Amino acid sequence: RHCVVLTKIDLLPPEQEPPEIVAPEAWGVFPVSSVARKGLGELLDALWEKSRKVRREEEGDEDEGSWTP
């Protein structure tokens, strides 16, 4: 699975919205600008949540607080 990250949205005119991306197999679409610091929080939150979900699926439904070496 994948997500789509549309970068450099700061290059768009202020009144223009980023283009709509249709990616039915993607688990998310994220317009971001590193320079303008836009969309980064949403992208990072989504990546964190997705990685936690995948890890739980791979390890089974163990308690999130448990740790094994």
PDB file of N, CA and C in Angstrom:
ATOM      1  N   ARG A   1       0.839  -1.183   0.000  1.00  0.00           N
ATOM      2  CA  ARG A   1       0.000   0.000   0.000  1.00  0.00           C
ATOM      3  C   ARG A   1       0.882   1.242   0.000  1.00  0.00           C
ATOM      4  N   HIS A   2       0.286   2.327  -0.370  1.00  0.00           N
ATOM      5  CA  HIS A   2       1.053   3.559  -0.500  1.00  0.00           C
ATOM      6  C   HIS A   2       0.176   4.771  -0.219  1.00  0.00           C
ATOM      7  N   CYS A   3       0.853   5.892  -0.053  1.00  0.00           N
ATOM      8  CA  CYS A   3       0.155   7.174   0.020  1.00  0.00           C
ATOM      9  C   CYS A   3       0.750   8.067  -1.059  1.00  0.00           C
ATOM     10  N   VAL A   4       0.038   9.105  -1.402  1.00  0.00           N
ATOM     11  CA  VAL A   4       0.494  10.062  -2.405  1.00  0.00           C
ATOM     12  C   VAL A   4       0.802  11.368  -1.685  1.00  0.00           C
ATOM     13  N   VAL A   5       1.996  11.899  -1.918  1.00  0.00           N
ATOM     14  CA  VAL A   5       2.395  13.172  -1.329  1.00  0.00           C
ATOM     15  C   VAL A   5       2.651  14.143  -2.469  1.00  0.00           C
ATOM     16  N   LEU A   6       1.827  15.168  -2.532  1.00  0.00           N
ATOM     17  CA  LEU A   6       1.952  16.204  -3.549  1.00  0.00           C
ATOM     18  C   LEU A   6       2.773  17.335  -2.938  1.00  0.00           C
ATOM     19  N   THR A   7       3.984  17.523  -3.440  1.00  0.00           N
ATOM     20  CA  THR A   7       4.906  18.485  -2.840  1.00  0.00           C
ATOM     21  C   THR A   7       4.903  19.821  -3.588  1.00  0.00           C
ATOM     22  N   LYS A   8       5.555  20.772  -2.975  1.00  0.00           N
ATOM     23  CA  LYS A   8       5.763  22.117  -3.536  1.00  0.00           C
ATOM     24  C   LYS A   8       4.459  22.878  -3.777  1.00  0.00           C
ATOM     25  N   ILE A   9       3.481  22.654  -2.919  1.00  0.00           N
ATOM     26  CA  ILE A   9       2.210  23.366  -3.103  1.00  0.00           C
ATOM     27  C   ILE A   9       2.362  24.863  -2.863  1.00  0.00           C
ATOM     28  N   ASP A  10       3.482  25.279  -2.285  1.00  0.00           N
ATOM     29  CA  ASP A  10       3.728  26.707  -2.092  1.00  0.00           C
ATOM     30  C   ASP A  10       3.935  27.423  -3.422  1.00  0.00           C
ATOM     31  N   LEU A  11       4.178  26.676  -4.504  1.00  0.00           N
ATOM     32  CA  LEU A  11       4.373  27.292  -5.813  1.00  0.00           C
ATOM     33  C   LEU A  11       3.052  27.655  -6.491  1.00  0.00           C
ATOM     34  N   LEU A  12       1.950  27.184  -5.947  1.00  0.00           N
ATOM     35  CA  LEU A  12       0.638  27.530  -6.485  1.00  0.00           C
ATOM     36  C   LEU A  12       0.264  28.953  -6.073  1.00  0.00           C
ATOM     37  N   PRO A  13      -0.499  29.656  -6.904  1.00  0.00           N
ATOM     38  CA  PRO A  13      -0.996  30.974  -6.480  1.00  0.00           C
ATOM     39  C   PRO A  13      -1.825  30.814  -5.203  1.00  0.00           C
ATOM     40  N   PRO A  14      -1.825  31.809  -4.329  1.00  0.00           N
ATOM     41  CA  PRO A  14      -2.525  31.700  -3.040  1.00  0.00           C
ATOM     42  C   PRO A  14      -3.999  31.337  -3.153  1.00  0.00           C
ATOM     43  N   GLU A  15      -4.651  31.792  -4.207  1.00  0.00           N
ATOM     44  CA  GLU A  15      -6.081  31.519  -4.352  1.00  0.00           C
ATOM     45  C   GLU A  15      -6.377  30.145  -4.963  1.00  0.00           C
ATOM     46  N   GLN A  16      -5.344  29.474  -5.462  1.00  0.00           N
ATOM     47  CA  GLN A  16      -5.557  28.177  -6.125  1.00  0.00           C
ATOM     48  C   GLN A  16      -5.379  27.013  -5.146  1.00  0.00           C
ATOM     49  N   GLU A  17      -6.352  26.121  -5.169  1.00  0.00           N
ATOM     50  CA  GLU A  17      -6.273  24.900  -4.367  1.00  0.00           C
ATOM     51  C   GLU A  17      -5.392  23.892  -5.092  1.00  0.00           C
ATOM     52  N   PRO A  18      -4.739  23.002  -4.362  1.00  0.00           N
ATOM     53  CA  PRO A  18      -3.982  21.936  -5.031  1.00  0.00           C
ATOM     54  C   PRO A  18      -4.930  21.079  -5.876  1.00  0.00           C
ATOM     55  N   PRO A  19      -4.421  20.514  -6.964  1.00  0.00           N
ATOM     56  CA  PRO A  19      -5.288  19.681  -7.796  1.00  0.00           C
ATOM     57  C   PRO A  19      -5.775  18.457  -7.025  1.00  0.00           C
ATOM     58  N   GLU A  20      -6.959  18.001  -7.392  1.00  0.00           N
ATOM     59  CA  GLU A  20      -7.500  16.803  -6.757  1.00  0.00           C
ATOM     60  C   GLU A  20      -6.805  15.591  -7.364  1.00  0.00           C
ATOM     61  N   ILE A  21      -6.258  14.760  -6.510  1.00  0.00           N
ATOM     62  CA  ILE A  21      -5.574  13.547  -6.947  1.00  0.00           C
ATOM     63  C   ILE A  21      -6.486  12.369  -6.657  1.00  0.00           C
ATOM     64  N   VAL A  22      -6.765  11.586  -7.680  1.00  0.00           N
ATOM     65  CA  VAL A  22      -7.577  10.393  -7.510  1.00  0.00           C
ATOM     66  C   VAL A  22      -6.620   9.203  -7.507  1.00  0.00           C
ATOM     67  N   ALA A  23      -6.511   8.594  -6.356  1.00  0.00           N
ATOM     68  CA  ALA A  23      -5.628   7.441  -6.196  1.00  0.00           C
ATOM     69  C   ALA A  23      -6.360   6.407  -5.348  1.00  0.00           C
ATOM     70  N   PRO A  24      -7.253   5.631  -5.980  1.00  0.00           N
ATOM     71  CA  PRO A  24      -8.118   4.735  -5.215  1.00  0.00           C
ATOM     72  C   PRO A  24      -7.385   3.686  -4.389  1.00  0.00           C
ATOM     73  N   GLU A  25      -6.191   3.322  -4.767  1.00  0.00           N
ATOM     74  CA  GLU A  25      -5.473   2.299  -4.005  1.00  0.00           C
ATOM     75  C   GLU A  25      -4.593   2.887  -2.908  1.00  0.00           C
ATOM     76  N   ALA A  26      -4.452   4.206  -2.904  1.00  0.00           N
ATOM     77  CA  ALA A  26      -3.635   4.864  -1.885  1.00  0.00           C
ATOM     78  C   ALA A  26      -4.431   4.988  -0.592  1.00  0.00           C
ATOM     79  N   TRP A  27      -3.754   4.907   0.531  1.00  0.00           N
ATOM     80  CA  TRP A  27      -4.442   5.067   1.810  1.00  0.00           C
ATOM     81  C   TRP A  27      -4.528   6.530   2.230  1.00  0.00           C
ATOM     82  N   GLY A  28      -3.934   7.407   1.450  1.00  0.00           N
ATOM     83  CA  GLY A  28      -4.036   8.829   1.749  1.00  0.00           C
ATOM     84  C   GLY A  28      -3.415   9.687   0.661  1.00  0.00           C
ATOM     85  N   VAL A  29      -3.877  10.918   0.547  1.00  0.00           N
ATOM     86  CA  VAL A  29      -3.317  11.903  -0.379  1.00  0.00           C
ATOM     87  C   VAL A  29      -3.018  13.152   0.441  1.00  0.00           C
ATOM     88  N   PHE A  30      -1.780  13.639   0.371  1.00  0.00           N
ATOM     89  CA  PHE A  30      -1.341  14.730   1.229  1.00  0.00           C
ATOM     90  C   PHE A  30      -0.631  15.817   0.429  1.00  0.00           C
ATOM     91  N   PRO A  31      -1.248  16.986   0.273  1.00  0.00           N
ATOM     92  CA  PRO A  31      -0.544  18.122  -0.325  1.00  0.00           C
ATOM     93  C   PRO A  31       0.325  18.786   0.757  1.00  0.00           C
ATOM     94  N   VAL A  32       1.605  18.995   0.452  1.00  0.00           N
ATOM     95  CA  VAL A  32       2.515  19.562   1.445  1.00  0.00           C
ATOM     96  C   VAL A  32       3.438  20.609   0.827  1.00  0.00           C
ATOM     97  N   SER A  33       3.960  21.443   1.691  1.00  0.00           N
ATOM     98  CA  SER A  33       5.020  22.384   1.340  1.00  0.00           C
ATOM     99  C   SER A  33       5.992  22.436   2.509  1.00  0.00           C
ATOM    100  N   SER A  34       7.202  21.995   2.264  1.00  0.00           N
ATOM    101  CA  SER A  34       8.223  22.070   3.310  1.00  0.00           C
ATOM    102  C   SER A  34       8.596  23.516   3.589  1.00  0.00           C
ATOM    103  N   VAL A  35       8.700  24.322   2.547  1.00  0.00           N
ATOM    104  CA  VAL A  35       9.096  25.726   2.690  1.00  0.00           C
ATOM    105  C   VAL A  35       8.073  26.500   3.510  1.00  0.00           C
ATOM    106  N   ALA A  36       6.791  26.327   3.177  1.00  0.00           N
ATOM    107  CA  ALA A  36       5.727  27.058   3.868  1.00  0.00           C
ATOM    108  C   ALA A  36       5.236  26.321   5.115  1.00  0.00           C
ATOM    109  N   ARG A  37       5.776  25.130   5.363  1.00  0.00           N
ATOM    110  CA  ARG A  37       5.397  24.310   6.527  1.00  0.00           C
ATOM    111  C   ARG A  37       3.884  24.020   6.520  1.00  0.00           C
ATOM    112  N   LYS A  38       3.340  23.721   5.346  1.00  0.00           N
ATOM    113  CA  LYS A  38       1.916  23.401   5.223  1.00  0.00           C
ATOM    114  C   LYS A  38       1.748  21.908   4.967  1.00  0.00           C
ATOM    115  N   GLY A  39       0.820  21.317   5.682  1.00  0.00           N
ATOM    116  CA  GLY A  39       0.480  19.914   5.464  1.00  0.00           C
ATOM    117  C   GLY A  39       1.430  18.913   6.083  1.00  0.00           C
ATOM    118  N   LEU A  40       2.531  19.377   6.643  1.00  0.00           N
ATOM    119  CA  LEU A  40       3.522  18.452   7.190  1.00  0.00           C
ATOM    120  C   LEU A  40       3.006  17.733   8.429  1.00  0.00           C
ATOM    121  N   GLY A  41       2.306  18.448   9.288  1.00  0.00           N
ATOM    122  CA  GLY A  41       1.764  17.830  10.497  1.00  0.00           C
ATOM    123  C   GLY A  41       0.780  16.729  10.165  1.00  0.00           C
ATOM    124  N   GLU A  42      -0.096  16.994   9.206  1.00  0.00           N
ATOM    125  CA  GLU A  42      -1.074  15.987   8.802  1.00  0.00           C
ATOM    126  C   GLU A  42      -0.387  14.767   8.206  1.00  0.00           C
ATOM    127  N   LEU A  43       0.631  15.005   7.366  1.00  0.00           N
ATOM    128  CA  LEU A  43       1.372  13.896   6.758  1.00  0.00           C
ATOM    129  C   LEU A  43       2.083  13.066   7.825  1.00  0.00           C
ATOM    130  N   LEU A  44       2.781  13.719   8.730  1.00  0.00           N
ATOM    131  CA  LEU A  44       3.508  12.999   9.775  1.00  0.00           C
ATOM    132  C   LEU A  44       2.563  12.225  10.690  1.00  0.00           C
ATOM    133  N   ASP A  45       1.448  12.840  11.061  1.00  0.00           N
ATOM    134  CA  ASP A  45       0.465  12.137  11.894  1.00  0.00           C
ATOM    135  C   ASP A  45      -0.064  10.893  11.185  1.00  0.00           C
ATOM    136  N   ALA A  46      -0.385  11.041   9.906  1.00  0.00           N
ATOM    137  CA  ALA A  46      -0.926   9.909   9.144  1.00  0.00           C
ATOM    138  C   ALA A  46       0.113   8.803   8.988  1.00  0.00           C
ATOM    139  N   LEU A  47       1.368   9.168   8.718  1.00  0.00           N
ATOM    140  CA  LEU A  47       2.431   8.163   8.592  1.00  0.00           C
ATOM    141  C   LEU A  47       2.642   7.429   9.919  1.00  0.00           C
ATOM    142  N   TRP A  48       2.623   8.165  11.002  1.00  0.00           N
ATOM    143  CA  TRP A  48       2.790   7.561  12.317  1.00  0.00           C
ATOM    144  C   TRP A  48       1.657   6.573  12.601  1.00  0.00           C
ATOM    145  N   GLU A  49       0.428   6.997  12.370  1.00  0.00           N
ATOM    146  CA  GLU A  49      -0.721   6.123  12.625  1.00  0.00           C
ATOM    147  C   GLU A  49      -0.692   4.895  11.719  1.00  0.00           C
ATOM    148  N   LYS A  50      -0.344   5.096  10.458  1.00  0.00           N
ATOM    149  CA  LYS A  50      -0.287   3.962   9.522  1.00  0.00           C
ATOM    150  C   LYS A  50       0.799   2.980   9.944  1.00  0.00           C
ATOM    151  N   SER A  51       1.957   3.483  10.334  1.00  0.00           N
ATOM    152  CA  SER A  51       3.042   2.583  10.739  1.00  0.00           C
ATOM    153  C   SER A  51       2.672   1.813  12.005  1.00  0.00           C
ATOM    154  N   ARG A  52       1.981   2.470  12.931  1.00  0.00           N
ATOM    155  CA  ARG A  52       1.532   1.768  14.145  1.00  0.00           C
ATOM    156  C   ARG A  52       0.521   0.682  13.796  1.00  0.00           C
ATOM    157  N   LYS A  53      -0.389   0.993  12.877  1.00  0.00           N
ATOM    158  CA  LYS A  53      -1.399   0.022  12.472  1.00  0.00           C
ATOM    159  C   LYS A  53      -0.750  -1.186  11.799  1.00  0.00           C
ATOM    160  N   VAL A  54       0.172  -0.946  10.889  1.00  0.00           N
ATOM    161  CA  VAL A  54       0.853  -2.035  10.191  1.00  0.00           C
ATOM    162  C   VAL A  54       1.647  -2.877  11.179  1.00  0.00           C
ATOM    163  N   ARG A  55       2.313  -2.228  12.094  1.00  0.00           N
ATOM    164  CA  ARG A  55       3.095  -2.966  13.093  1.00  0.00           C
ATOM    165  C   ARG A  55       2.189  -3.851  13.948  1.00  0.00           C
ATOM    166  N   ARG A  56       1.044  -3.327  14.386  1.00  0.00           N
ATOM    167  CA  ARG A  56       0.101  -4.125  15.173  1.00  0.00           C
ATOM    168  C   ARG A  56      -0.397  -5.321  14.366  1.00  0.00           C
ATOM    169  N   GLU A  57      -0.689  -5.104  13.086  1.00  0.00           N
ATOM    170  CA  GLU A  57      -1.157  -6.197  12.237  1.00  0.00           C
ATOM    171  C   GLU A  57      -0.091  -7.267  12.069  1.00  0.00           C
ATOM    172  N   GLU A  58       1.165  -6.846  11.911  1.00  0.00           N
ATOM    173  CA  GLU A  58       2.258  -7.796  11.725  1.00  0.00           C
ATOM    174  C   GLU A  58       2.563  -8.569  13.000  1.00  0.00           C
ATOM    175  N   GLU A  59       2.426  -7.909  14.146  1.00  0.00           N
ATOM    176  CA  GLU A  59       2.760  -8.539  15.415  1.00  0.00           C
ATOM    177  C   GLU A  59       1.567  -9.215  16.064  1.00  0.00           C
ATOM    178  N   GLY A  60       0.401  -9.012  15.542  1.00  0.00           N
ATOM    179  CA  GLY A  60      -0.795  -9.526  16.180  1.00  0.00           C
ATOM    180  C   GLY A  60      -1.388  -8.450  17.059  1.00  0.00           C
ATOM    181  N   ASP A  61      -2.436  -8.761  17.755  1.00  0.00           N
ATOM    182  CA  ASP A  61      -3.130  -7.775  18.582  1.00  0.00           C
ATOM    183  C   ASP A  61      -2.608  -7.760  20.004  1.00  0.00           C
ATOM    184  N   GLU A  62      -1.299  -7.646  20.154  1.00  0.00           N
ATOM    185  CA  GLU A  62      -0.727  -7.576  21.492  1.00  0.00           C
ATOM    186  C   GLU A  62      -1.002  -6.211  22.091  1.00  0.00           C
ATOM    187  N   ASP A  63      -0.898  -6.140  23.394  1.00  0.00           N
ATOM    188  CA  ASP A  63      -1.052  -4.875  24.114  1.00  0.00           C
ATOM    189  C   ASP A  63      -0.023  -3.882  23.595  1.00  0.00           C
ATOM    190  N   GLU A  64      -0.453  -2.655  23.282  1.00  0.00           N
ATOM    191  CA  GLU A  64       0.458  -1.634  22.762  1.00  0.00           C
ATOM    192  C   GLU A  64       1.589  -1.327  23.717  1.00  0.00           C
ATOM    193  N   GLY A  65       1.360  -1.509  25.007  1.00  0.00           N
ATOM    194  CA  GLY A  65       2.378  -1.185  25.984  1.00  0.00           C
ATOM    195  C   GLY A  65       3.415  -2.273  26.174  1.00  0.00           C
ATOM    196  N   SER A  66       3.190  -3.446  25.592  1.00  0.00           N
ATOM    197  CA  SER A  66       4.143  -4.531  25.793  1.00  0.00           C
ATOM    198  C   SER A  66       5.346  -4.358  24.887  1.00  0.00           C
ATOM    199  N   TRP A  67       6.460  -4.890  25.351  1.00  0.00           N
ATOM    200  CA  TRP A  67       7.694  -4.815  24.587  1.00  0.00           C
ATOM    201  C   TRP A  67       8.399  -6.142  24.685  1.00  0.00           C
ATOM    202  N   THR A  68       8.903  -6.632  23.579  1.00  0.00           N
ATOM    203  CA  THR A  68       9.700  -7.848  23.595  1.00  0.00           C
ATOM    204  C   THR A  68      10.963  -7.619  22.803  1.00  0.00           C
ATOM    205  N   PRO A  69      12.080  -8.118  23.294  1.00  0.00           N
ATOM    206  CA  PRO A  69      13.344  -7.924  22.576  1.00  0.00           C
ATOM    207  C   PRO A  69      13.420  -8.755  21.312  1.00  0.00           C
TER     208      PRO A  69
END
